[in-house]
Coordinates of C-alpha atoms in Angstrom, one line a residue:
M1105 CA -0.2 -0.1 -0.1
I1106 CA 1.4 3.4 -1.2
R1107 CA 1.2 6.0 2.0
V1108 CA 1.0 9.7 0.1
T1109 CA 0.7 12.5 2.7
R1110 CA -1.5 15.5 2.5
R1111 CA 1.4 17.8 0.9
G1112 CA 2.5 15.0 -1.1
F1113 CA -0.8 14.5 -2.7
L1114 CA -1.1 18.5 -3.2
K1115 CA 2.2 18.7 -4.9
I1116 CA 1.3 15.6 -7.0
S1117 CA -2.1 17.3 -7.8
G1118 CA -0.6 20.6 -8.7
L1119 CA 2.0 19.0 -11.0
S1120 CA -0.8 16.7 -12.8
I1121 CA -2.9 19.9 -13.6
A1122 CA 0.1 21.9 -14.9
A1123 CA 1.1 18.5 -17.4
T1124 CA -2.5 18.2 -18.6
M1125 CA -2.8 22.1 -19.0
A1126 CA 0.6 22.5 -21.0
S1127 CA 0.1 19.2 -23.2
G1128 CA -4.2 18.4 -23.3
L1129 CA -5.1 21.9 -23.4
G1130 CA -1.8 23.4 -25.3
F1131 CA -1.4 26.2 -22.5
D1132 CA 1.7 28.7 -23.9
A1133 CA 2.9 30.9 -21.2
A1134 CA 3.7 33.4 -24.1
I1135 CA 0.2 34.0 -25.3
A1136 CA -1.0 34.3 -21.4
K1137 CA 1.6 36.7 -21.0
A1138 CA 0.4 38.7 -24.2
Q1139 CA -3.3 38.6 -23.4
G1140 CA -2.5 40.0 -19.7
Y1141 CA -0.6 42.8 -21.4
E1142 CA -3.7 43.4 -23.7
L1143 CA -6.1 43.4 -20.7
K1144 CA -3.8 46.1 -18.5
L1145 CA -4.1 48.5 -21.7
E1146 CA -7.6 48.0 -22.4
G1147 CA -9.2 50.9 -23.0
C1148 CA -6.1 53.3 -22.9
T1149 CA -5.0 55.7 -25.4
R1150 CA -1.5 55.1 -26.9
I1151 CA 0.1 58.7 -27.5
P1152 CA 3.2 58.8 -29.0
S1153 CA 6.2 61.0 -27.0
I1154 CA 9.8 61.7 -26.6
C1155 CA 11.8 61.4 -23.3
H1156 CA 13.1 64.3 -22.2
F1157 CA 16.1 63.2 -19.9
C1158 CA 18.9 63.6 -22.2
S1159 CA 18.9 65.2 -26.2
G1160 CA 18.9 61.5 -27.8
G1161 CA 15.0 62.0 -28.1
C1162 CA 14.1 58.6 -27.8
G1163 CA 10.7 57.4 -28.4
L1164 CA 8.2 56.9 -26.2
L1165 CA 4.5 55.1 -26.3
L1166 CA 2.4 56.6 -23.5
H1167 CA -0.7 54.6 -22.7
V1168 CA -2.8 56.5 -20.9
K1169 CA -6.7 56.2 -19.5
D1170 CA -8.7 58.9 -18.1
G1171 CA -6.0 61.3 -18.2
V1172 CA -3.5 59.0 -16.1
L1173 CA -0.4 57.0 -17.1
I1174 CA -0.9 53.6 -16.9
H1175 CA 2.0 52.2 -19.0
L1176 CA 5.2 53.2 -20.8
D1177 CA 6.9 51.8 -23.8
G1178 CA 9.8 51.8 -26.1
D1179 CA 8.6 53.2 -29.5
P1180 CA 9.5 50.7 -31.6
D1181 CA 9.3 53.0 -34.8
N1182 CA 11.1 55.5 -33.4
P1183 CA 14.3 55.4 -35.3
T1184 CA 16.9 56.5 -32.1
N1185 CA 15.6 54.0 -29.9
E1186 CA 13.9 51.4 -32.1
G1187 CA 11.7 50.3 -28.7
T1188 CA 14.4 50.3 -26.4
L1189 CA 14.8 52.3 -23.0
C1190 CA 17.7 53.4 -20.9
P1191 CA 16.6 53.0 -17.0
K1192 CA 16.3 56.4 -17.1
A1193 CA 13.3 56.9 -19.5
A1194 CA 12.2 53.9 -17.9
G1195 CA 11.6 55.1 -15.1
L1196 CA 9.9 58.2 -16.0
A1197 CA 6.4 56.5 -15.1
S1198 CA 7.4 57.8 -11.4
V1199 CA 7.8 61.4 -12.4
A1200 CA 3.8 61.1 -13.5
A1201 CA 0.9 61.4 -11.2
P1202 CA -0.1 58.1 -9.5
K1203 CA -2.4 55.8 -11.2
D1204 CA -5.3 56.8 -8.7
G1205 CA -5.0 60.4 -9.7
S1206 CA -3.8 61.7 -5.9
P1207 CA -0.9 63.6 -6.1
H1208 CA 2.6 62.8 -4.9
T1209 CA 3.2 62.8 -1.2
H1210 CA 6.5 61.6 -1.4
R1211 CA 8.0 64.5 -3.7
P1212 CA 9.1 68.1 -2.3
T1213 CA 7.3 71.2 -2.6
G1214 CA 9.4 73.6 -1.5
P1215 CA 12.9 74.1 -0.3
K1216 CA 14.3 72.5 2.7
Y1217 CA 17.3 72.7 4.7
R1218 CA 19.5 70.2 6.8
A1219 CA 21.8 71.6 9.5
P1220 CA 25.3 70.1 9.3
G1221 CA 25.1 67.1 11.6
A1222 CA 21.0 67.1 11.9
S1223 CA 19.0 64.1 10.9
E1224 CA 15.8 66.1 9.9
W1225 CA 15.1 68.9 7.2
Q1226 CA 13.5 71.6 8.1
D1227 CA 11.3 73.6 5.6
I1228 CA 12.7 77.1 4.3
T1229 CA 11.2 80.0 1.7
W1230 CA 12.8 80.4 -1.7
D1231 CA 14.0 83.9 -0.4
E1232 CA 16.3 81.8 2.4
A1233 CA 16.9 79.1 0.1
I1234 CA 18.2 81.8 -2.7
E1235 CA 20.2 83.5 0.0
R1236 CA 22.0 80.9 1.4
I1237 CA 22.7 79.4 -2.3
A1238 CA 24.3 82.8 -2.8
K1239 CA 26.1 83.1 0.4
K1240 CA 27.9 79.7 -0.3
L1241 CA 28.3 79.9 -3.5
K1242 CA 30.7 83.6 -2.9
E1243 CA 32.5 82.1 -0.3
V1244 CA 33.2 79.0 -2.1
R1245 CA 34.3 81.3 -4.9
D1246 CA 36.7 83.0 -2.7
E1247 CA 38.3 80.4 -1.3
T1248 CA 38.8 78.6 -4.7
W1249 CA 39.7 81.6 -6.7
V1250 CA 42.5 80.9 -8.7
S1251 CA 44.0 84.4 -10.8
T1252 CA 47.0 83.4 -12.4
E1253 CA 49.3 80.3 -13.4
E1254 CA 52.5 79.5 -14.2
V1255 CA 53.1 78.4 -17.9
T1256 CA 56.3 77.6 -19.7
V1257 CA 55.9 78.1 -23.2
N1258 CA 59.0 77.4 -25.6
G1259 CA 61.5 77.5 -22.5
V1260 CA 60.0 80.8 -21.3
T1261 CA 58.0 80.8 -17.7
A1262 CA 55.5 83.2 -17.4
Q1263 CA 52.4 83.5 -15.3
V1264 CA 49.1 83.9 -17.0
P1265 CA 45.7 85.4 -15.9
V1266 CA 43.3 82.4 -15.4
N1267 CA 40.8 83.2 -13.1
R1268 CA 38.3 80.3 -11.9
A1269 CA 37.0 78.6 -9.2
E1270 CA 37.8 75.5 -9.2
G1271 CA 35.6 74.8 -6.6
I1272 CA 32.9 75.2 -8.6
A1273 CA 30.9 73.0 -11.3
V1274 CA 27.5 73.3 -12.9
L1275 CA 25.5 70.9 -13.8
G1276 CA 23.1 71.6 -16.6
S1277 CA 19.6 69.7 -17.1
A1278 CA 17.6 68.1 -19.8
E1279 CA 14.6 70.2 -18.6
V1280 CA 15.9 73.3 -19.9
D1281 CA 15.4 74.7 -23.2
N1282 CA 18.2 76.1 -25.6
E1283 CA 17.7 79.8 -24.3
E1284 CA 18.1 78.2 -20.7
S1285 CA 21.1 75.9 -21.7
Y1286 CA 23.2 79.5 -22.8
L1287 CA 22.1 81.3 -19.8
I1288 CA 23.6 78.5 -17.5
S1289 CA 26.9 78.1 -19.9
K1290 CA 26.8 82.2 -19.5
F1291 CA 26.7 82.1 -15.7
S1292 CA 29.4 79.2 -15.7
R1293 CA 31.7 81.7 -17.5
L1294 CA 30.7 85.0 -15.3
I1295 CA 31.6 83.0 -12.2
G1296 CA 34.6 81.4 -13.1
S1297 CA 33.8 77.8 -13.4
P1298 CA 36.1 75.4 -15.5
Y1299 CA 33.4 72.4 -15.1
N1300 CA 30.0 72.9 -16.7
E1301 CA 28.7 69.4 -17.1
H1302 CA 25.2 67.9 -18.1
Q1303 CA 23.1 65.1 -16.4
A1304 CA 22.6 62.9 -19.2
R1305 CA 26.4 62.2 -19.2
I1306 CA 26.4 61.2 -15.4

């Protein structure tokens, strides 16, 4: 007599059902996955768009329902990315409003300040934030300012003016337009920063 435990019976039953569906009923995981994907996007409007995280111009397909982003994919018809997305583009869904339409609760809506050594952030006004940034920028610029540099050309050494603040870097953004990019680069030169970088390269 074969003794089968309750756990063993359930295992055998589960395997038997899975085998029956896979063979006898023609179960296909790929078809089930495709049908699940179709069900997820049912009733959505598909809107082609462009990713804004860098200047690559990768194509997106936004699936929107009742004004809420449900899902996004790479656009296979876009010649830049041909349907693929980098991690930054794939994470764009986190920028959109939640699916229930409520506002983001984890995103800050104003400037915050954390004192050195403190563990908590405190809310400050925009005027206070701009004042703090201006004072810190002036402080770092004064401490790291380099007026001249010794240069040797054809055996002749001389002090030449360079006028740069080596302690300041300026980071651009893919969210700014051409005119704003011009102002950022002009601001970098104005304060003497030799390092003007863009977030897409990081």
